[in-house]
């Protein structure tokens, strides 16, 4: 690459990130650590970089110290690891500072991880983003050698979504502006929390989400993983969406998809599920009560954002309710989150917290209420769970039965607590 082009880009990027207006995320980073930001396309990884740059500026650093570089810039083509070294050389020719490096979508450059490790070894402070979960593979994790912290970046939480829409959540919000908050939740519930979506008119939101899904599907899945049977992958994603509340085994998914006339083997399904999770389109949780083999082969799959899930659903409310709860719990508990299925069916179980949660759109039907309460009472007896919740759309109650308290909480209230 031409050095003058690189230098002009360095200065252009500095001017850009210095002036950009941000919606601050509820993510706080140490100034002493190196980070790799990973997550879905458009989840806000780059903006988290901008946020960290502006934090450093407020602390007294100069914009000239910031070496931000966007490797998705269409002016950059076929970069190599030698170009990465050249970018650093060009910065050093411009400034006498020791740079703080922000390398955006660097996974585009082959062997980027060697450059990243060398920077860390030389005690540079480095921040990296990437949509490609190859960045988290065991090989690259070994190469980075523990020098970087993996920071998962999810779409907006409901609290962040309200902040982005200038809705203040005061300590007395439940009595002061609950109606406004519930109304805002409806849009968040159906369209999800991807930050860029806040700039899109409501009538165009679904179209924007559809376009994003196509980019993920064809760019991050089909092209990146050289998938020849794109129809099978599309059918798999649709089936996962339709069965988002139920466990799905590898064999069951293989049989369902093959029954549509798209022949796939179980091994292919295993690969496709791994790819879909690697691109952050979906995530999975295990059955706490299962044996080891079943923990791996029979999981519940959820979508990382309600807006993307909603593209595939008719009458989506019950599925979206459980999915949004799964997202929130996954962010908070990560690998400590399970479901429980063994003579008892409980939607979510966090053993470390002794917390069991059922998700039900409404408890007005007597049979539904009995089923949900009974399951929680059983898991309290069998597993010793003592925090019992039922999450609903808008019903609130405190059920006391067999000496146990079960809190019934509306989803929008739970997400703000």
Short mmCIF file of C-alpha atoms in Angstrom, two decimals:
data_model
loop_
_atom_site.label_atom_id
_atom_site.label_comp_id
_atom_site.label_asym_id
_atom_site.label_seq_id
_atom_site.Cartn_x
_atom_site.Cartn_y
_atom_site.Cartn_z
CA UNK A 1 0.00 0.00 0.00
CA UNK A 2 1.03 3.59 -0.60
CA UNK A 3 2.30 5.21 2.60
CA UNK A 4 0.65 8.55 1.81
CA UNK A 5 -2.73 6.84 1.54
CA UNK A 6 -2.23 5.16 4.92
CA UNK A 7 -1.18 8.44 6.56
CA UNK A 8 -4.19 10.29 5.18
CA UNK A 9 -6.49 7.52 6.46
CA UNK A 10 -4.93 7.65 9.94
CA UNK A 11 -5.61 11.40 10.16
CA UNK A 12 -9.10 11.05 8.64
CA UNK A 13 -10.06 8.35 11.15
CA UNK A 14 -8.78 10.47 14.05
CA UNK A 15 -10.97 13.38 12.98
CA UNK A 16 -13.94 11.06 12.62
CA UNK A 17 -13.78 9.35 16.01
CA UNK A 18 -13.03 12.62 17.80
CA UNK A 19 -16.31 14.19 16.65
CA UNK A 20 -18.74 11.29 16.57
CA UNK A 21 -21.80 11.49 18.86
CA UNK A 22 -22.30 8.37 20.97
CA UNK A 23 -25.03 6.63 22.90
CA UNK A 24 -22.96 5.39 25.82
CA UNK A 25 -23.13 1.62 26.37
CA UNK A 26 -23.27 0.07 29.84
CA UNK A 27 -19.90 -1.55 29.21
CA UNK A 28 -16.85 -0.44 31.14
CA UNK A 29 -13.31 -1.37 30.16
CA UNK A 30 -10.03 -1.30 32.01
CA UNK A 31 -7.42 1.08 30.63
CA UNK A 32 -4.70 -1.45 31.49
CA UNK A 33 -5.92 -4.43 29.44
CA UNK A 34 -6.05 -5.40 25.77
CA UNK A 35 -9.45 -6.40 24.36
CA UNK A 36 -10.95 -8.32 21.47
CA UNK A 37 -14.57 -7.26 20.86
CA UNK A 38 -16.71 -9.97 19.24
CA UNK A 39 -20.38 -10.11 18.34
CA UNK A 40 -23.04 -9.97 15.65
CA UNK A 41 -22.76 -7.60 12.72
CA UNK A 42 -24.08 -4.16 13.67
CA UNK A 43 -24.17 -4.98 17.39
CA UNK A 44 -22.03 -1.93 18.17
CA UNK A 45 -18.47 -3.24 18.37
CA UNK A 46 -17.00 -0.28 16.50
CA UNK A 47 -19.01 2.16 18.60
CA UNK A 48 -17.59 0.55 21.72
CA UNK A 49 -14.17 1.41 20.34
CA UNK A 50 -15.27 5.01 19.75
CA UNK A 51 -16.62 5.10 23.30
CA UNK A 52 -13.28 3.94 24.71
CA UNK A 53 -11.39 6.50 22.62
CA UNK A 54 -13.59 9.30 23.95
CA UNK A 55 -13.12 8.05 27.52
CA UNK A 56 -9.36 8.20 27.04
CA UNK A 57 -9.62 11.73 25.63
CA UNK A 58 -11.61 12.82 28.70
CA UNK A 59 -8.85 11.39 30.87
CA UNK A 60 -6.30 13.67 29.21
CA UNK A 61 -5.00 11.68 26.27
CA UNK A 62 -4.63 13.42 22.90
CA UNK A 63 -6.42 12.38 19.72
CA UNK A 64 -3.00 12.03 18.07
CA UNK A 65 -2.28 9.10 20.39
CA UNK A 66 -5.19 7.14 18.91
CA UNK A 67 -4.32 4.88 16.00
CA UNK A 68 -7.78 3.80 14.83
CA UNK A 69 -7.95 1.84 11.58
CA UNK A 70 -11.02 0.40 9.86
CA UNK A 71 -10.06 -2.60 7.77
CA UNK A 72 -13.51 -2.76 6.12
CA UNK A 73 -12.86 0.56 4.38
CA UNK A 74 -13.44 -0.03 0.67
CA UNK A 75 -10.25 1.92 -0.07
CA UNK A 76 -8.27 -0.95 1.46
CA UNK A 77 -7.97 -4.04 -0.71
CA UNK A 78 -6.06 -7.30 -0.20
CA UNK A 79 -4.10 -6.20 2.84
CA UNK A 80 -1.40 -8.51 4.17
CA UNK A 81 0.36 -8.81 7.52
CA UNK A 82 3.18 -6.71 6.04
CA UNK A 83 0.65 -3.90 5.56
CA UNK A 84 -0.17 -4.08 9.27
CA UNK A 85 3.46 -3.32 10.06
CA UNK A 86 3.40 -0.53 7.47
CA UNK A 87 0.40 1.12 9.18
CA UNK A 88 2.36 1.25 12.43
CA UNK A 89 5.44 2.63 10.62
CA UNK A 90 3.32 5.34 8.97
CA UNK A 91 1.88 6.37 12.33
CA UNK A 92 5.39 6.62 13.81
CA UNK A 93 6.42 8.86 10.91
CA UNK A 94 3.49 11.17 11.70
CA UNK A 95 3.72 11.32 15.50
CA UNK A 96 6.23 10.89 18.30
CA UNK A 97 3.57 9.37 20.58
CA UNK A 98 3.38 5.72 21.54
CA UNK A 99 0.04 4.84 19.93
CA UNK A 100 -3.01 3.23 21.50
CA UNK A 101 -4.22 0.94 18.72
CA UNK A 102 -7.86 0.38 17.72
CA UNK A 103 -7.98 -2.19 14.92
CA UNK A 104 -11.52 -2.49 13.54
CA UNK A 105 -12.49 -5.72 11.72
CA UNK A 106 -8.85 -6.78 11.54
CA UNK A 107 -9.78 -10.43 10.92
CA UNK A 108 -10.02 -9.51 7.23
CA UNK A 109 -6.20 -9.59 7.17
CA UNK A 110 -4.78 -13.10 7.15
CA UNK A 111 -2.51 -13.94 10.11
CA UNK A 112 -3.62 -10.76 11.94
CA UNK A 113 -3.29 -12.61 15.27
CA UNK A 114 0.51 -12.77 14.97
CA UNK A 115 0.65 -8.99 14.63
CA UNK A 116 -1.72 -8.59 17.58
CA UNK A 117 0.38 -10.80 19.81
CA UNK A 118 3.55 -8.97 18.88
CA UNK A 119 1.95 -5.65 19.82
CA UNK A 120 0.87 -7.09 23.17
CA UNK A 121 4.36 -8.51 23.77
CA UNK A 122 5.76 -5.03 23.14
CA UNK A 123 3.35 -3.65 25.79
CA UNK A 124 1.16 -1.63 23.41
CA UNK A 125 -2.43 -1.11 24.43
CA UNK A 126 -4.60 -2.73 21.76
CA UNK A 127 -8.33 -3.00 21.03
CA UNK A 128 -9.58 -5.29 18.26
CA UNK A 129 -13.01 -5.95 16.76
CA UNK A 130 -14.26 -8.72 14.52
CA UNK A 131 -17.48 -10.43 13.46
CA UNK A 132 -15.74 -13.68 12.58
CA UNK A 133 -15.77 -16.12 15.48
CA UNK A 134 -12.62 -17.73 14.10
CA UNK A 135 -11.15 -15.04 16.30
CA UNK A 136 -12.25 -17.21 19.23
CA UNK A 137 -10.97 -20.54 17.88
CA UNK A 138 -8.62 -22.55 20.04
CA UNK A 139 -5.75 -21.94 17.62
CA UNK A 140 -6.03 -18.16 17.79
CA UNK A 141 -6.68 -18.21 21.52
CA UNK A 142 -3.41 -20.10 21.86
CA UNK A 143 -1.63 -17.63 19.59
CA UNK A 144 -2.87 -14.65 21.59
CA UNK A 145 -1.63 -16.47 24.66
CA UNK A 146 -3.95 -14.88 27.20
CA UNK A 147 -2.79 -11.39 26.31
CA UNK A 148 -6.28 -10.21 25.34
CA UNK A 149 -9.59 -10.17 27.17
CA UNK A 150 -12.56 -11.38 25.10
CA UNK A 151 -15.39 -8.84 25.39
CA UNK A 152 -18.73 -10.08 24.04
CA UNK A 153 -20.80 -7.28 22.52
CA UNK A 154 -24.56 -7.81 22.45
CA UNK A 155 -27.30 -5.60 20.99
CA UNK A 156 -28.76 -2.92 23.28
CA UNK A 157 -30.23 -4.02 26.58
CA UNK A 158 -33.69 -2.56 27.25
CA UNK A 159 -32.13 0.02 29.56
CA UNK A 160 -29.69 1.06 26.81
CA UNK A 161 -32.54 1.10 24.30
CA UNK A 162 -34.50 3.53 26.48
CA UNK A 163 -31.40 5.70 26.86
CA UNK A 164 -30.99 5.76 23.07
CA UNK A 165 -34.58 6.99 22.80
CA UNK A 166 -34.10 9.68 25.47
CA UNK A 167 -36.43 7.95 27.92
CA UNK A 168 -35.23 8.42 31.48
CA UNK A 169 -35.60 5.55 33.94
CA UNK A 170 -35.89 7.28 37.30
CA UNK A 171 -36.00 5.46 40.66
CA UNK A 172 -39.79 5.96 40.70
CA UNK A 173 -40.31 5.11 37.01
CA UNK A 174 -42.92 2.46 37.81
CA UNK A 175 -45.22 5.19 39.09
CA UNK A 176 -44.04 8.13 37.00
CA UNK A 177 -43.59 7.11 33.35
CA UNK A 178 -44.46 3.41 33.22
CA UNK A 179 -46.84 3.92 30.26
CA UNK A 180 -44.10 5.54 28.18
CA UNK A 181 -41.65 2.75 29.04
CA UNK A 182 -44.14 -0.05 28.26
CA UNK A 183 -44.93 1.60 24.93
CA UNK A 184 -41.21 1.76 24.09
CA UNK A 185 -40.79 -1.87 25.11
CA UNK A 186 -43.25 -2.98 22.45
CA UNK A 187 -40.94 -1.71 19.68
CA UNK A 188 -37.88 -3.21 21.40
CA UNK A 189 -39.71 -6.52 21.77
CA UNK A 190 -40.59 -6.87 18.08
CA UNK A 191 -37.63 -5.16 16.39
CA UNK A 192 -34.79 -5.94 18.81
CA UNK A 193 -31.91 -3.84 20.06
CA UNK A 194 -29.39 -3.42 17.25
CA UNK A 195 -28.10 0.15 17.71
CA UNK A 196 -28.27 1.26 14.05
CA UNK A 197 -31.94 0.38 13.95
CA UNK A 198 -32.65 3.48 16.04
CA UNK A 199 -31.82 5.59 12.99
CA UNK A 200 -34.38 3.77 10.82
CA UNK A 201 -38.03 4.77 10.49
CA UNK A 202 -40.41 2.19 11.95
CA UNK A 203 -41.97 1.43 8.58
CA UNK A 204 -38.50 0.49 7.26
CA UNK A 205 -37.19 -1.45 10.27
CA UNK A 206 -38.24 -4.88 9.05
CA UNK A 207 -36.72 -4.22 5.65
CA UNK A 208 -33.44 -3.14 7.31
CA UNK A 209 -33.40 -6.28 9.47
CA UNK A 210 -34.07 -8.44 6.42
CA UNK A 211 -31.14 -6.81 4.62
CA UNK A 212 -28.89 -7.39 7.63
CA UNK A 213 -29.90 -11.05 7.82
CA UNK A 214 -29.03 -11.50 4.15
CA UNK A 215 -25.58 -10.00 4.77
CA UNK A 216 -25.04 -12.36 7.69
CA UNK A 217 -26.43 -15.33 5.77
CA UNK A 218 -24.56 -14.87 2.51
CA UNK A 219 -21.45 -13.09 3.81
CA UNK A 220 -20.78 -14.56 7.25
CA UNK A 221 -22.20 -18.03 6.64
CA UNK A 222 -22.41 -19.14 3.00
CA UNK A 223 -19.29 -17.41 1.66
CA UNK A 224 -17.05 -17.56 4.73
CA UNK A 225 -17.66 -21.25 5.40
CA UNK A 226 -17.92 -22.27 1.72
CA UNK A 227 -21.38 -23.80 2.22
CA UNK A 228 -22.59 -25.38 -0.99
CA UNK A 229 -26.11 -26.26 0.19
CA UNK A 230 -27.40 -22.79 1.06
CA UNK A 231 -31.03 -23.99 0.93
CA UNK A 232 -30.38 -26.49 3.72
CA UNK A 233 -28.84 -23.76 5.87
CA UNK A 234 -31.80 -21.47 5.25
CA UNK A 235 -34.29 -24.21 6.14
CA UNK A 236 -32.29 -24.99 9.30
CA UNK A 237 -32.44 -21.37 10.46
CA UNK A 238 -36.17 -21.23 9.82
CA UNK A 239 -36.74 -24.46 11.76
CA UNK A 240 -34.68 -23.17 14.67
CA UNK A 241 -36.82 -20.03 14.70
CA UNK A 242 -40.05 -22.00 14.67
CA UNK A 243 -38.92 -24.25 17.54
CA UNK A 244 -37.09 -21.66 19.62
CA UNK A 245 -38.82 -22.76 22.85
CA UNK A 246 -38.12 -26.49 22.44
CA UNK A 247 -34.94 -28.59 22.66
CA UNK A 248 -33.66 -29.71 19.27
CA UNK A 249 -31.38 -32.69 18.77
CA UNK A 250 -28.96 -33.05 15.87
CA UNK A 251 -30.85 -36.09 14.57
CA UNK A 252 -34.25 -34.40 14.83
CA UNK A 253 -33.06 -31.36 12.90
CA UNK A 254 -31.46 -33.56 10.26
CA UNK A 255 -34.71 -35.53 9.83
CA UNK A 256 -36.92 -32.42 9.71
CA UNK A 257 -34.79 -30.71 7.08
CA UNK A 258 -34.39 -33.88 5.01
CA UNK A 259 -38.19 -34.32 5.08
CA UNK A 260 -38.54 -31.02 3.17
CA UNK A 261 -36.59 -32.55 0.31
CA UNK A 262 -33.25 -30.99 1.25
CA UNK A 263 -31.05 -33.96 2.12
CA UNK A 264 -28.47 -33.34 4.88
CA UNK A 265 -26.54 -35.62 7.18
CA UNK A 266 -26.32 -35.25 10.95
CA UNK A 267 -22.66 -34.29 10.61
CA UNK A 268 -23.65 -31.47 8.26
CA UNK A 269 -26.23 -30.22 10.76
CA UNK A 270 -23.58 -30.20 13.50
CA UNK A 271 -21.32 -28.09 11.27
CA UNK A 272 -24.12 -25.70 10.26
CA UNK A 273 -25.14 -25.13 13.89
CA UNK A 274 -21.53 -24.41 14.80
CA UNK A 275 -21.25 -21.92 11.94
CA UNK A 276 -24.51 -20.15 12.88
CA UNK A 277 -23.31 -19.79 16.47
CA UNK A 278 -19.86 -18.66 15.31
CA UNK A 279 -21.41 -15.76 13.41
CA UNK A 280 -23.45 -14.81 16.51
CA UNK A 281 -26.79 -15.39 14.78
CA UNK A 282 -27.85 -17.91 17.43
CA UNK A 283 -26.68 -19.28 20.76
CA UNK A 284 -27.55 -22.46 22.65
CA UNK A 285 -28.05 -23.63 26.22
CA UNK A 286 -27.76 -27.14 27.66
CA UNK A 287 -30.14 -29.28 29.69
CA UNK A 288 -28.73 -29.32 33.22
CA UNK A 289 -30.33 -32.72 33.88
CA UNK A 290 -28.87 -34.44 30.80
CA UNK A 291 -25.96 -36.81 30.58
CA UNK A 292 -22.83 -35.47 28.90
CA UNK A 293 -23.60 -36.67 25.35
CA UNK A 294 -27.15 -35.27 25.43
CA UNK A 295 -25.90 -31.94 26.81
CA UNK A 296 -24.03 -31.51 23.55
CA UNK A 297 -26.51 -33.06 21.12
CA UNK A 298 -29.89 -31.89 22.45
CA UNK A 299 -29.97 -28.17 23.17
CA UNK A 300 -32.30 -25.20 23.04
CA UNK A 301 -31.37 -22.61 20.42
CA UNK A 302 -32.15 -18.90 20.65
CA UNK A 303 -31.51 -15.93 18.38
CA UNK A 304 -29.11 -13.23 19.53
CA UNK A 305 -31.67 -10.51 18.70
CA UNK A 306 -35.47 -10.50 18.73
CA UNK A 307 -35.67 -8.47 15.53
CA UNK A 308 -33.86 -11.17 13.55
CA UNK A 309 -35.97 -13.95 15.08
CA UNK A 310 -39.17 -12.06 14.29
CA UNK A 311 -38.35 -12.17 10.56
CA UNK A 312 -39.29 -15.87 10.55
CA UNK A 313 -42.38 -15.97 12.79
CA UNK A 314 -46.15 -15.71 12.50
CA UNK A 315 -47.95 -14.98 15.80
CA UNK A 316 -44.51 -14.47 17.36
CA UNK A 317 -45.32 -13.23 20.87
CA UNK A 318 -44.68 -16.37 22.96
CA UNK A 319 -41.45 -17.20 21.13
CA UNK A 320 -40.18 -13.62 21.29
CA UNK A 321 -40.96 -13.46 25.01
CA UNK A 322 -38.85 -16.51 25.80
CA UNK A 323 -36.12 -15.42 23.37
CA UNK A 324 -35.72 -11.96 24.90
CA UNK A 325 -35.51 -13.54 28.33
CA UNK A 326 -32.85 -15.96 27.08
CA UNK A 327 -30.77 -13.09 25.67
CA UNK A 328 -30.88 -11.17 28.94
CA UNK A 329 -29.97 -14.24 31.01
CA UNK A 330 -27.19 -15.25 28.62
CA UNK A 331 -25.58 -11.80 28.90
CA UNK A 332 -25.72 -11.98 32.68
CA UNK A 333 -24.86 -15.61 33.39
CA UNK A 334 -23.07 -16.83 30.23
CA UNK A 335 -22.26 -20.56 30.60
CA UNK A 336 -24.04 -20.82 33.95
CA UNK A 337 -27.40 -20.68 32.14
CA UNK A 338 -29.31 -23.95 31.51
CA UNK A 339 -32.79 -25.29 30.99
CA UNK A 340 -34.04 -28.26 33.05
CA UNK A 341 -35.85 -31.21 31.52
CA UNK A 342 -36.19 -34.49 33.41
CA UNK A 343 -39.71 -35.27 34.61
CA UNK A 344 -39.84 -31.48 35.13
CA UNK A 345 -39.78 -28.88 32.37
CA UNK A 346 -38.31 -25.54 33.44
CA UNK A 347 -37.41 -22.91 30.85
CA UNK A 348 -34.33 -21.49 32.57
CA UNK A 349 -32.24 -22.72 35.48
CA UNK A 350 -29.18 -21.03 36.98
CA UNK A 351 -27.88 -23.53 39.58
CA UNK A 352 -25.21 -21.18 40.97
CA UNK A 353 -27.98 -18.74 41.91
CA UNK A 354 -30.57 -21.40 42.85
CA UNK A 355 -32.78 -19.54 40.39
CA UNK A 356 -35.52 -21.17 38.27
CA UNK A 357 -37.59 -19.24 35.74
CA UNK A 358 -40.66 -20.03 33.71
CA UNK A 359 -41.76 -17.84 30.81
CA UNK A 360 -45.49 -17.63 30.08
CA UNK A 361 -47.21 -14.92 28.07
CA UNK A 362 -50.21 -15.08 30.43
CA UNK A 363 -51.33 -17.02 33.49
CA UNK A 364 -55.03 -16.23 33.09
CA UNK A 365 -55.72 -19.74 31.86
CA UNK A 366 -56.01 -22.00 34.91
CA UNK A 367 -54.27 -24.98 33.30
CA UNK A 368 -51.31 -22.82 32.23
CA UNK A 369 -50.98 -21.34 35.70
CA UNK A 370 -51.07 -24.80 37.31
CA UNK A 371 -48.45 -26.18 34.91
CA UNK A 372 -45.97 -23.33 35.43
CA UNK A 373 -46.37 -23.25 39.22
CA UNK A 374 -46.12 -27.03 39.51
CA UNK A 375 -42.85 -27.15 37.56
CA UNK A 376 -41.25 -24.51 39.79
CA UNK A 377 -42.39 -26.23 42.98
CA UNK A 378 -40.90 -29.51 41.73
CA UNK A 379 -37.52 -28.04 40.86
CA UNK A 380 -37.48 -26.30 44.24
CA UNK A 381 -37.95 -29.70 45.87
CA UNK A 382 -35.59 -31.69 43.62
CA UNK A 383 -32.77 -29.17 43.13
CA UNK A 384 -33.21 -26.83 46.07
CA UNK A 385 -34.00 -23.79 43.92
CA UNK A 386 -35.25 -21.04 46.22
CA UNK A 387 -35.62 -18.12 43.79
CA UNK A 388 -38.67 -18.87 41.67
CA UNK A 389 -39.96 -16.58 38.93
CA UNK A 390 -42.62 -16.56 36.25
CA UNK A 391 -42.04 -13.94 33.55
CA UNK A 392 -45.18 -12.73 31.73
CA UNK A 393 -46.10 -10.03 29.23
CA UNK A 394 -47.84 -7.70 31.68
CA UNK A 395 -49.16 -9.68 34.68
CA UNK A 396 -47.76 -9.24 38.18
CA UNK A 397 -48.46 -11.28 41.31
CA UNK A 398 -46.91 -13.14 44.22
CA UNK A 399 -47.96 -16.78 44.41
CA UNK A 400 -47.49 -18.55 47.74
CA UNK A 401 -47.89 -22.32 47.62
CA UNK A 402 -46.39 -25.23 49.60
CA UNK A 403 -44.40 -22.75 51.64
CA UNK A 404 -42.70 -21.32 48.51
CA UNK A 405 -42.99 -17.85 47.03
CA UNK A 406 -43.18 -17.49 43.24
CA UNK A 407 -42.85 -13.94 41.92
CA UNK A 408 -44.83 -13.19 38.74
CA UNK A 409 -43.18 -10.27 36.96
CA UNK A 410 -43.85 -8.50 33.61
CA UNK A 411 -40.91 -8.84 31.24
CA UNK A 412 -40.41 -5.09 30.84
CA UNK A 413 -40.20 -4.66 34.61
CA UNK A 414 -37.79 -7.56 35.05
CA UNK A 415 -35.46 -6.20 32.35
CA UNK A 416 -35.14 -2.93 34.27
CA UNK A 417 -34.51 -4.45 37.68
#
